PDB file of C-alpha atoms and ligand atoms in Angstrom:
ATOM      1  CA  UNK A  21     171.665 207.231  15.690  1.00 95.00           C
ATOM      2  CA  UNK A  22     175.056 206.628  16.065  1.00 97.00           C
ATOM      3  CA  UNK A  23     176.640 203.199  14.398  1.00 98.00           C
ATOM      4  CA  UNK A  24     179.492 200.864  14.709  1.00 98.00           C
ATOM      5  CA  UNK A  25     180.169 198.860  11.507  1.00 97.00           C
ATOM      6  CA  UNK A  26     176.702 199.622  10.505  1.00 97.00           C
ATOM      7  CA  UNK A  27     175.540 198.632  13.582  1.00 98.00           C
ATOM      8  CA  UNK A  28     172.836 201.211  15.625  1.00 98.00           C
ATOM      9  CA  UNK A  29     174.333 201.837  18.855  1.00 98.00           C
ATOM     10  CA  UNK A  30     171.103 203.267  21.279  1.00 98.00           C
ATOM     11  CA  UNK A  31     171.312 206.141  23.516  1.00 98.00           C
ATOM     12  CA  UNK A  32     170.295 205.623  27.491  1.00 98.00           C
ATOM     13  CA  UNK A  33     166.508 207.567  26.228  1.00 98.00           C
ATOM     14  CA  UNK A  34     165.896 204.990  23.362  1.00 98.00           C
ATOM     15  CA  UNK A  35     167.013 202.051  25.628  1.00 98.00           C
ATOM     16  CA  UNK A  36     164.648 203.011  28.095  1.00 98.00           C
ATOM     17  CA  UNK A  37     162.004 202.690  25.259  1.00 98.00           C
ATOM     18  CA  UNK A  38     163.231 199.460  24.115  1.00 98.00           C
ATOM     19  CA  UNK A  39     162.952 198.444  27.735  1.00 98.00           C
ATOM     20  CA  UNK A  40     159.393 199.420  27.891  1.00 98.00           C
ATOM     21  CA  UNK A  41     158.756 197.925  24.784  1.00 99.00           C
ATOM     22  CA  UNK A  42     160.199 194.544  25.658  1.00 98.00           C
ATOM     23  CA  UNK A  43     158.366 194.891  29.717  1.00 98.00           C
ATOM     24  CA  UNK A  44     155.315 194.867  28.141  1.00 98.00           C
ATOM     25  CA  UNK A  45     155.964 191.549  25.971  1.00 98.00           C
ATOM     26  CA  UNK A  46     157.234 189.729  28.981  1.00 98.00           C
ATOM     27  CA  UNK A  47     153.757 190.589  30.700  1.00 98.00           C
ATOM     28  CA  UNK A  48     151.743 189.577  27.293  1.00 98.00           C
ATOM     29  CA  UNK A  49     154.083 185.922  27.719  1.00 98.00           C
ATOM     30  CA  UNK A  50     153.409 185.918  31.698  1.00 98.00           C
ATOM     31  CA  UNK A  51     149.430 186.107  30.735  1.00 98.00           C
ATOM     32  CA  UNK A  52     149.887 183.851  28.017  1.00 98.00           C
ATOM     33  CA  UNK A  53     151.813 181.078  30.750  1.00 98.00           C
ATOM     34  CA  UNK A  54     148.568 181.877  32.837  1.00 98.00           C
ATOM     35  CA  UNK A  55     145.842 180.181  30.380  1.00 98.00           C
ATOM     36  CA  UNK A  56     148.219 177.762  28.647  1.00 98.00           C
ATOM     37  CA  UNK A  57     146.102 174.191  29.805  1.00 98.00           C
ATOM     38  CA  UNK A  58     145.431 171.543  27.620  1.00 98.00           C
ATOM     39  CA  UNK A  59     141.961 172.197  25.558  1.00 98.00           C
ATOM     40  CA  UNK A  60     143.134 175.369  24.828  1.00 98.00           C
ATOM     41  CA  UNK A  61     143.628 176.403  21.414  1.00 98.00           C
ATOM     42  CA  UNK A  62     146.676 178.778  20.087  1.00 99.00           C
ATOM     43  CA  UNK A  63     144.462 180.882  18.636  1.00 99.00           C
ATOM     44  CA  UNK A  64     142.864 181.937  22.146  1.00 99.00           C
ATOM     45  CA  UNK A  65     146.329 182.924  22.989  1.00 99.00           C
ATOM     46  CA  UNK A  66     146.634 184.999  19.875  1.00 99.00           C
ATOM     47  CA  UNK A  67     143.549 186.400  20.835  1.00 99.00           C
ATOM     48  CA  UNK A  68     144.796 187.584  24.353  1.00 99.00           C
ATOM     49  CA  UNK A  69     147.773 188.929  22.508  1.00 99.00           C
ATOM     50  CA  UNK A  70     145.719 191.156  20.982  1.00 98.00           C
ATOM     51  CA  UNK A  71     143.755 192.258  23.597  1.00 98.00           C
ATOM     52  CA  UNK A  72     146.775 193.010  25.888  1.00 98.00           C
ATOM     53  CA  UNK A  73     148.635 194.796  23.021  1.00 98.00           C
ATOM     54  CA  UNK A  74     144.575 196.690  22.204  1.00 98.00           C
ATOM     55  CA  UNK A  75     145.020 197.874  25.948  1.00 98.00           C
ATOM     56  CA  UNK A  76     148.420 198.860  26.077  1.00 98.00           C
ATOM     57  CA  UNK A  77     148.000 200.390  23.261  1.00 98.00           C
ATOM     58  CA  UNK A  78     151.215 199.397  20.962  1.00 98.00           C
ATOM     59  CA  UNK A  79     151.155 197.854  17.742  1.00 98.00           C
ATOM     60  CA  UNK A  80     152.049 193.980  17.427  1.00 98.00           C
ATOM     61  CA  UNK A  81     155.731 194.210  16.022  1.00 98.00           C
ATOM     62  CA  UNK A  82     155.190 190.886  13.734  1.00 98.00           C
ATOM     63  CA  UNK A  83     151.559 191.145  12.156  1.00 98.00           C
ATOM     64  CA  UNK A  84     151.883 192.574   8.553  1.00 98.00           C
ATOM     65  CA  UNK A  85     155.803 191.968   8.869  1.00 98.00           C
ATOM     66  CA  UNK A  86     156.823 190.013   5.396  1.00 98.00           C
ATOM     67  CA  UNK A  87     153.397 189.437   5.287  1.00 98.00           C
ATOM     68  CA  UNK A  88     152.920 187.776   8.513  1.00 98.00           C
ATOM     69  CA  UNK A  89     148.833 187.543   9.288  1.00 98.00           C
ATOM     70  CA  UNK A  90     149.278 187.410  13.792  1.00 98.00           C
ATOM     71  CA  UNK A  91     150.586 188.930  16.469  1.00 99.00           C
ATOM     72  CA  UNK A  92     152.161 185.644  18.250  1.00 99.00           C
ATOM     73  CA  UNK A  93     153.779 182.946  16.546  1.00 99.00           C
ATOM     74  CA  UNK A  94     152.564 179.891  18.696  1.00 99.00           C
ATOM     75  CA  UNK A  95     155.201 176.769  17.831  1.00 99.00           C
ATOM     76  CA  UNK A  96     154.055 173.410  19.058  1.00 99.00           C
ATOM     77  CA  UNK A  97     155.932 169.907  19.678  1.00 98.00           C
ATOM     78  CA  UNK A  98     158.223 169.313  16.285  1.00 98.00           C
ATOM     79  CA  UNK A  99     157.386 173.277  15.020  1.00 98.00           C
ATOM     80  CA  UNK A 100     160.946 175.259  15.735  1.00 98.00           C
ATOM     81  CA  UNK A 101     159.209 178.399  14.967  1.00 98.00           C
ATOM     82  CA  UNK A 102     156.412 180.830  13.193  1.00 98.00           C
ATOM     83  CA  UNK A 103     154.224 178.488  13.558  1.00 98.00           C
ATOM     84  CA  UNK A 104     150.346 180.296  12.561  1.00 98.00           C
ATOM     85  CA  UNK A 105     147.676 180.476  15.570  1.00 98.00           C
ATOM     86  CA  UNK A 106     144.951 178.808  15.202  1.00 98.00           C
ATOM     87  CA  UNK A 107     141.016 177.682  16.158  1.00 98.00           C
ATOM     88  CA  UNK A 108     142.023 173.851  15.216  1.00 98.00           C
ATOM     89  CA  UNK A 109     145.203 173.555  16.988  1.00 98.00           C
ATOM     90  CA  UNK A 110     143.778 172.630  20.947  1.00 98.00           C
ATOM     91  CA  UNK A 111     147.007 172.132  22.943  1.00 99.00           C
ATOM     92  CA  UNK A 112     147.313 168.545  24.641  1.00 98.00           C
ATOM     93  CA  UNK A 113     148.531 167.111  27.983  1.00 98.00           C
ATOM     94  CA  UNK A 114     152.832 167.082  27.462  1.00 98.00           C
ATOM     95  CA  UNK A 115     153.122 169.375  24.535  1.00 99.00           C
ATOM     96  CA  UNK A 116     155.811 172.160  24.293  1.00 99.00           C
ATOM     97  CA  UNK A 117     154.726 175.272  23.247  1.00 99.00           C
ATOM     98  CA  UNK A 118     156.932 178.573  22.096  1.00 98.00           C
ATOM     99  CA  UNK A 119     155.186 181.953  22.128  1.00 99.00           C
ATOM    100  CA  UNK A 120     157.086 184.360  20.382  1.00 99.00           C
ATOM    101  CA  UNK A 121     155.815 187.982  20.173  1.00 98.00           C
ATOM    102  CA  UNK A 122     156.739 191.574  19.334  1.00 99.00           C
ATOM    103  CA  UNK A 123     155.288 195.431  20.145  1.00 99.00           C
ATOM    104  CA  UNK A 124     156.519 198.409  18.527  1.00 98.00           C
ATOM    105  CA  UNK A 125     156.212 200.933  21.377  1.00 98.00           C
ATOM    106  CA  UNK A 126     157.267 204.456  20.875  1.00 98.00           C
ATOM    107  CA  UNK A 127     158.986 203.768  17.279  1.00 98.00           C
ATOM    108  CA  UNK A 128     161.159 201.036  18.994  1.00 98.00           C
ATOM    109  CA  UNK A 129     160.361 197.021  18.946  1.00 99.00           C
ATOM    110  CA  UNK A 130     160.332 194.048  21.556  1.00 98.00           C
ATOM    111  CA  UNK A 131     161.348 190.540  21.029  1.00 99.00           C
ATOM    112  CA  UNK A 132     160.802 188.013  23.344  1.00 98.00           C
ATOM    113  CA  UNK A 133     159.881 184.213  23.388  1.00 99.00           C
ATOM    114  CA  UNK A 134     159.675 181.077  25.915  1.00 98.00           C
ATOM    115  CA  UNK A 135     158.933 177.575  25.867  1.00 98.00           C
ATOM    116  CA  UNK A 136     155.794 176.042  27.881  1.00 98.00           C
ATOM    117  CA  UNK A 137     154.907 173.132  29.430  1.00 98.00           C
ATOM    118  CA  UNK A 138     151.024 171.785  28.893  1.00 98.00           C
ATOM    119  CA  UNK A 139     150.586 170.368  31.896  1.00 98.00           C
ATOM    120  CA  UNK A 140     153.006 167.486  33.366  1.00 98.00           C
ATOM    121  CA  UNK A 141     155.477 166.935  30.104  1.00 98.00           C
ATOM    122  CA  UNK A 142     158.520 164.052  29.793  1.00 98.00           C
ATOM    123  CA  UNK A 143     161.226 164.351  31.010  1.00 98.00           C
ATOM    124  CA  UNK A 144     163.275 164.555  27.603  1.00 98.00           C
ATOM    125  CA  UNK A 145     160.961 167.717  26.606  1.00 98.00           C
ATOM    126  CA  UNK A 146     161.962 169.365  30.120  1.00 98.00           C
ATOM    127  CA  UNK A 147     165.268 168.618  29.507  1.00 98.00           C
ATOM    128  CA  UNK A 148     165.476 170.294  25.803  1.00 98.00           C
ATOM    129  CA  UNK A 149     163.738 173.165  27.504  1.00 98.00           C
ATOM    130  CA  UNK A 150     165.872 173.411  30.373  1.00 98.00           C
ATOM    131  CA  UNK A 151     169.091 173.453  28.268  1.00 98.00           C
ATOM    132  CA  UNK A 152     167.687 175.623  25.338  1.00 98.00           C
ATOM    133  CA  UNK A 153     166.887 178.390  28.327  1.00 98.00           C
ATOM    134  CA  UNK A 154     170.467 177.853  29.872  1.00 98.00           C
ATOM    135  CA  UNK A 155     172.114 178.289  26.515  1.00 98.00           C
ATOM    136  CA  UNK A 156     170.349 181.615  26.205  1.00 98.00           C
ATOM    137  CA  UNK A 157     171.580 182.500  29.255  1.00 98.00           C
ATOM    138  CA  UNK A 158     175.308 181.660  28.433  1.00 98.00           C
ATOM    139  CA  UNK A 159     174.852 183.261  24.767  1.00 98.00           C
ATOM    140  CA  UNK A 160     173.629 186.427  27.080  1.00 98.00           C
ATOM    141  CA  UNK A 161     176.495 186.189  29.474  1.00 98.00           C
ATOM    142  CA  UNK A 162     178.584 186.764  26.403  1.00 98.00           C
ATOM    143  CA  UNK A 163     177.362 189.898  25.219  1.00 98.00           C
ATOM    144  CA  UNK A 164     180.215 192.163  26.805  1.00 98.00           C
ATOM    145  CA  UNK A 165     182.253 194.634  26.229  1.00 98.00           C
ATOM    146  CA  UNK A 166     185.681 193.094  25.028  1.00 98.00           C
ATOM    147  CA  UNK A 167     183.929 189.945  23.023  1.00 98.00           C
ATOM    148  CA  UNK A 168     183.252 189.308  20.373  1.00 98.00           C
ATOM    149  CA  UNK A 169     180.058 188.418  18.835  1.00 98.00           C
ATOM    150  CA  UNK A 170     180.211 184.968  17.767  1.00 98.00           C
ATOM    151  CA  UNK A 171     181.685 184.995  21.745  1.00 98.00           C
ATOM    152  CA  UNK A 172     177.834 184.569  21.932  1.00 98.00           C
ATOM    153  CA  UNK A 173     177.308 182.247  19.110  1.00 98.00           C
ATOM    154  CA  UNK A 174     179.914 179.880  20.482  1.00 98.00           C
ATOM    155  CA  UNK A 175     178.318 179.789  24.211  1.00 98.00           C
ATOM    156  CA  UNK A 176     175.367 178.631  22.532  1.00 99.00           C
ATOM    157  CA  UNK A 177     176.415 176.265  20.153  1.00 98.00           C
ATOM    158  CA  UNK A 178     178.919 174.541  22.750  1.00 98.00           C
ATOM    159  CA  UNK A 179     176.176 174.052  25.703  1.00 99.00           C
ATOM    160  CA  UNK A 180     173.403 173.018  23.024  1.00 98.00           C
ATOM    161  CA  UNK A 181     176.355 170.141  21.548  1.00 98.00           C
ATOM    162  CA  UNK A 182     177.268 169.147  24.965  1.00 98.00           C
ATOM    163  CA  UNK A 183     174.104 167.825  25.730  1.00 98.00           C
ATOM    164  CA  UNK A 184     173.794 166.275  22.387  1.00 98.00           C
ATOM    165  CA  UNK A 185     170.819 168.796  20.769  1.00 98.00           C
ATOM    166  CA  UNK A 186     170.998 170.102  17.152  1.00 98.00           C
ATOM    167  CA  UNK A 187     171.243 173.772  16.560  1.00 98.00           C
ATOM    168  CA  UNK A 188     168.701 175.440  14.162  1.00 98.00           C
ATOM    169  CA  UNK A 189     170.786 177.015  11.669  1.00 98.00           C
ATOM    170  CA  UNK A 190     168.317 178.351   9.190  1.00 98.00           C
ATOM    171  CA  UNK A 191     166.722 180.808  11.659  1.00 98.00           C
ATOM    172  CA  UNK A 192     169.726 183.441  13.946  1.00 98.00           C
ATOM    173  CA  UNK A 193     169.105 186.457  16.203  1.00 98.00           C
ATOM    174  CA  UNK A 194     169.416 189.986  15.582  1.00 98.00           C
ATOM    175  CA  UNK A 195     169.896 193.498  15.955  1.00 98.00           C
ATOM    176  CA  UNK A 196     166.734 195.143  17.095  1.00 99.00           C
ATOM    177  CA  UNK A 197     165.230 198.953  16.906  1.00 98.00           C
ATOM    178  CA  UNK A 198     163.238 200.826  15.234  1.00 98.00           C
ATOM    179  CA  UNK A 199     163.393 197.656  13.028  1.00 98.00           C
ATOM    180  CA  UNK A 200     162.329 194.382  14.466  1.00 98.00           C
ATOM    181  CA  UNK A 201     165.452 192.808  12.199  1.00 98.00           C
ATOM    182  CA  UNK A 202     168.883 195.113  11.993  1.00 98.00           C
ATOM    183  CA  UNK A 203     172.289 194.266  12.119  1.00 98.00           C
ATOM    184  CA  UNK A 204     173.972 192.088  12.675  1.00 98.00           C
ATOM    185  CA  UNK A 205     172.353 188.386  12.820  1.00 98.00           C
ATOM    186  CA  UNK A 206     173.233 186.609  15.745  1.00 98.00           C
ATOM    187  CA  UNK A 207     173.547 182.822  14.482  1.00 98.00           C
ATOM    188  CA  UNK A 208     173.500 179.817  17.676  1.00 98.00           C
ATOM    189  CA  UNK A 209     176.709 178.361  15.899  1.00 98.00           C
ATOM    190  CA  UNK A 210     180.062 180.047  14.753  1.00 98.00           C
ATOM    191  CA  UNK A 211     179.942 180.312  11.201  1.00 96.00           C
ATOM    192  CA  UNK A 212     182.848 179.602   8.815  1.00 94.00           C
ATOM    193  CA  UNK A 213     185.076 181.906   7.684  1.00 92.00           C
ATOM    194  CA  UNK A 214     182.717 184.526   9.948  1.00 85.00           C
ATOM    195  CA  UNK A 215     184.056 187.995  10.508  1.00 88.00           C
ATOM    196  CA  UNK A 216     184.592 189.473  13.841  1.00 88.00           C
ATOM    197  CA  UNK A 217     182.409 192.250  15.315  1.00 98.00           C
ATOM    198  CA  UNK A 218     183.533 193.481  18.759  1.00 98.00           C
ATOM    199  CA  UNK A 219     180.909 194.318  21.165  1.00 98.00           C
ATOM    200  CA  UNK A 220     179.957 197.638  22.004  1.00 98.00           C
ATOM    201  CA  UNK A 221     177.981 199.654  24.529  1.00 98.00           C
ATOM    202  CA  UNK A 222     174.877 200.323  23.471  1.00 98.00           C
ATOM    203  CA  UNK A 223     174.119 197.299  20.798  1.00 98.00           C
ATOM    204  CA  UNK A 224     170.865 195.697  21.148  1.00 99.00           C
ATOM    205  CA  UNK A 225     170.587 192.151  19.967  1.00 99.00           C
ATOM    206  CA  UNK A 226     167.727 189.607  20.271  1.00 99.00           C
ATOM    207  CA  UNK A 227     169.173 185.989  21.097  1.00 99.00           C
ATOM    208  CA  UNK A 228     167.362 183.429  20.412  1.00 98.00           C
ATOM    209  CA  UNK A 229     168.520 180.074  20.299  1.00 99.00           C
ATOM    210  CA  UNK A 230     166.235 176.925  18.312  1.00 99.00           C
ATOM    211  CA  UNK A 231     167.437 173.509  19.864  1.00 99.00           C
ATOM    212  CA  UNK A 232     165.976 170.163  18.486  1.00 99.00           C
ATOM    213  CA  UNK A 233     166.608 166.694  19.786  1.00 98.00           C
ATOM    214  CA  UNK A 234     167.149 164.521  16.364  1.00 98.00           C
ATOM    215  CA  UNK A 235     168.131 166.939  13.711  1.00 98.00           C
ATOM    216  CA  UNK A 236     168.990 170.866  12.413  1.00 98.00           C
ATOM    217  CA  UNK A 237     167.475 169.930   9.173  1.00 98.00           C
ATOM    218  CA  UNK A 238     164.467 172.055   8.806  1.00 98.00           C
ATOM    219  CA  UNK A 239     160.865 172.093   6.888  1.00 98.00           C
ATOM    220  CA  UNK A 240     158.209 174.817   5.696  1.00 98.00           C
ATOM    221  CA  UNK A 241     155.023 174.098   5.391  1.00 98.00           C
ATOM    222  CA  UNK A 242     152.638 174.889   2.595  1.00 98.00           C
ATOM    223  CA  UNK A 243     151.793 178.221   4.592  1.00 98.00           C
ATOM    224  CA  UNK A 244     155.064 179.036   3.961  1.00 98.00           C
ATOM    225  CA  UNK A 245     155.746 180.260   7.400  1.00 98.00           C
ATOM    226  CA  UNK A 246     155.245 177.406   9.857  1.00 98.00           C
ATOM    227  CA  UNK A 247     159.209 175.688  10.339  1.00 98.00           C
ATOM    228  CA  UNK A 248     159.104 172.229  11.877  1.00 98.00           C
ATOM    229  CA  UNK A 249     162.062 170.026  12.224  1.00 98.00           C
ATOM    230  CA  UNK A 250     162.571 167.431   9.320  1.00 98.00           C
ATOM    231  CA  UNK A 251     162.547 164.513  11.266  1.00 98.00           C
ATOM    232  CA  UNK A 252     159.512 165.873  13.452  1.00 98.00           C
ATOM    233  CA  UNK A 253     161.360 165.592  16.418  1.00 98.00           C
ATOM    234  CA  UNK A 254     160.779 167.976  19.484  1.00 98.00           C
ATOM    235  CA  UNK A 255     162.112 171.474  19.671  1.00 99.00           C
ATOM    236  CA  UNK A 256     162.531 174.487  22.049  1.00 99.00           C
ATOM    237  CA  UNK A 257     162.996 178.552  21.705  1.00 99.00           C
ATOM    238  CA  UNK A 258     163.667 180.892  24.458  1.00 98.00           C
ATOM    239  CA  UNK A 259     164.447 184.452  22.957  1.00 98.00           C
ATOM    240  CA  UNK A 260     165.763 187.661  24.848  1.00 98.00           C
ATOM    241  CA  UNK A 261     165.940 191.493  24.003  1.00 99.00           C
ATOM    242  CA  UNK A 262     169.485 192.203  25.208  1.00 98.00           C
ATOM    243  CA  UNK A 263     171.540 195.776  25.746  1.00 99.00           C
ATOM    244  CA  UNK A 264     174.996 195.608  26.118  1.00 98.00           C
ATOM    245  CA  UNK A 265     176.160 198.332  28.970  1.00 98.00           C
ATOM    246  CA  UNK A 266     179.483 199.216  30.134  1.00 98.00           C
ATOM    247  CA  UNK A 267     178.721 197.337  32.796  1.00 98.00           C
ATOM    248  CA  UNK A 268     177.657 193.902  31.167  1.00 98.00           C
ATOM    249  CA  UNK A 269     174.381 192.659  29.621  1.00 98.00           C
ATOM    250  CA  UNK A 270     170.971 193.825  30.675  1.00 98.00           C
ATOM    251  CA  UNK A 271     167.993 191.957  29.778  1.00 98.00           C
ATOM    252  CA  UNK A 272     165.370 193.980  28.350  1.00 98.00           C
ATOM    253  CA  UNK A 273     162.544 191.201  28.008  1.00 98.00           C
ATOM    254  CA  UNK A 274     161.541 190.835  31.964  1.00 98.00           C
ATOM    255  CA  UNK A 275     158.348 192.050  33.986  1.00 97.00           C
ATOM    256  CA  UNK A 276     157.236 191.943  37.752  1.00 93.00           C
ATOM    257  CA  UNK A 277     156.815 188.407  37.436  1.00 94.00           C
ATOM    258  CA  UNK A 278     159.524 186.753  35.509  1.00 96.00           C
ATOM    259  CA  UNK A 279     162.882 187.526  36.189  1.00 93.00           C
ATOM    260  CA  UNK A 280     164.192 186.108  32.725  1.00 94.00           C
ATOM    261  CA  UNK A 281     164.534 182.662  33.514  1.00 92.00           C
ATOM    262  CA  UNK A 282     161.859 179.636  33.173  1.00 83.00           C
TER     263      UNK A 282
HETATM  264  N1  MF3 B  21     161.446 186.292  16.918  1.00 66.89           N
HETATM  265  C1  MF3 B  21     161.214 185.942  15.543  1.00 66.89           C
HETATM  266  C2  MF3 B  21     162.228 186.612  14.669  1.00 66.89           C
HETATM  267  O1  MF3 B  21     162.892 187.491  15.111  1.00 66.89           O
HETATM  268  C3  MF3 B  21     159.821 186.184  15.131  1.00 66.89           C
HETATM  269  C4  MF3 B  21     159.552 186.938  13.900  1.00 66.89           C
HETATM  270  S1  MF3 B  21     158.026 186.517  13.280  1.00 66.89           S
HETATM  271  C5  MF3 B  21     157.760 187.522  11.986  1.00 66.89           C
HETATM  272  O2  MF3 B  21     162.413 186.230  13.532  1.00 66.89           O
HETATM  273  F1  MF3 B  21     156.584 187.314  11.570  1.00 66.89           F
HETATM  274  F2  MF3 B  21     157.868 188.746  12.373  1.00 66.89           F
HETATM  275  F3  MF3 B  21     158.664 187.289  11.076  1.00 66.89           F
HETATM  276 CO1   CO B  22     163.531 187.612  17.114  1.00 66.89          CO
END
C-alpha cells in the first residue's frame, strides 16, 4: 500500500471495502438505536452486536483487541468511553448512551460510534450531544485536500470551547485499515509544538471527538478499561470512518437509514 509520511494511503478497491466495512456498523448502531428503552441492559445490546456481526458474517474489530473481552463498548452518563457491557447495567429514563463498535470485513476495519437518548433526556445532555455531533461534523469538514491535519483538530477543539465543554484529551482518533489503530492519531485539540501533516487523497481517519460538561480530567476503573470523567460529569462521543477524496471528505460510517448525522 502506498504511504505518505508513514501514512497508508487506500486505493478506490480497498476504500470500497472500508466502506462496506463501516455500512455494516452503521446498520449494527441503527439496530442498536431501535431497542435502546429504559429497562434494557447494555449487555442485550452487546448481544445484538453479535448476532448482527454472526449474520453478516465479519469479525467484531474490538473483541480480543489489547485484550478487550466485547464487541461494543456501551458508555453510559459520566463514562467517556470503553465502557464493558453488561447484565447489571439496565439503562434508565434520561441517560446518554455511546455505542462504539468495529468489524473487520475483508481484511479492512470499521469504526463508528453515536450518542443515544433513553427516552426524553435534559436539555443540558441534548445539548452536549448536539454539539459533540456538530463538532464531528466540522472536524470532518476539515479533512481536505490542502489542510492540514490538526485543520481537523482545531475545528473540533474551537466548537467544543465555544460552547464551554471540555475536550477529552487522553483518548484521539486515528488512521484506520487493515489495523483498527494506524497513523496518525487524530487528537480533538491542537497539540503543542505538533508537527504538520498535509492531507492527502486517499487517508482514512476515524474522528472521534469525547466532550464532557465539567472537566477533561479522566478516570479508569478497576477493569482497567471503563474511562469516566473525574468529576462524574456527563459526556458524549460521536465517531466517523472518514476518506479523504480529491473531491472532499466522504463518510464511510452511513447506512440506508442514517445519513451521518443524529
Ligand atoms: N473507537 C474506539 C477506539 O478507536 C474503540 C476501541 S475499543 C478497543 O479507540 F477495545 F478496541 F480498544
Ligand atoms: Co476509533
Amino acid at each position: 500500500m502506498k504511504k505518505f509520511r508513514g501514512v497508508f494511503l487506500k486505493n478506490e478497491k480497498e476504500i470500497s471495502s472500508m466502506r462496506i466495512a463501516n455500512g455494516m456498523v452503521s446498520q449494527i448502531l441503527d439496530a442498536i438505536a431501535e431497542v435502546i428503552k429504559p429497562g434494557v441492559s447494555t449487555m442485550f445490546l452487546e448481544h445484538l452486536a453479535q448476532k448482527m456481526c454472526h449474520e453478516m458474517n465479519v469479525r467484531p474489530s474490538f473483541q480480543g483487541y489489547c485484550g478487550y473481552p466485547f464487541a461494543l463498548c456501551c458508555a453510559v452518563n459520566e463514562t467517556i468511553v470503553h465502557g464493558f457491557p453488561s447484565e447489571e447495567a439496565i439503562l434508565q429514563e434520561g441517560d446518554i448512551i455511546s455505542c462504539d463498535m468495529g468489524v473487520c470485513y475483508n481484511g479492512f476495519h470499521g469504526d463508528h460510534a453515536r450518542t443515544f437518548a433513553v427516552g426524553e433526556i435534559s436539555e443540558e445532555a441534548k445539548k452536549l450531544c448536539r454539539v459533540t455531533d456538530e463538532a464531528l461534523h466540522l472536524g470532518i469538514a476539515a479533512a481536505r485536500v490542502g489542510n492540514d491535519l490538526y485543520d481537523i483538530s482545531a475545528a473540533v477543539q474551537r466548537h467544543a470551547e465555544n460552547n464551554g465543554y471540555h475536550v477529552i484529551q487522553r483518548f484521539v482518533g486515528h488512521g484506520i485499515g487493515t489495523s483498527l489503530h494506524e497513523k496518525p492519531e487524530v487528537p480533538n485539540f491542537v497539540p503543542h509544538g505538533s508537527i504538520s501533516l498535509p492531507l492527502q487523497v486517499g487517508m482514512v481517519l476515524a474522528i472521534e471527538p469525547m466532550l464532557a460538561i465539567g472537566t477533561h480530567e479522566v478516570k479508569i476503573l478497576s477493569d482497567k478499561w471503563t474511562a469516566n470523567t473525574l468529576d462524574g460529569s456527563l459526556a458524549a462521543h460521536f465517531e466517523h470512518s472518514i476518506v479523504i477524496q480529491q473531491s472532499g471528505p466522504e463518510i464511510l460510517s452511513l447506512s440506508s437509514n442514517y445519513s451521518g448525522t443524529c
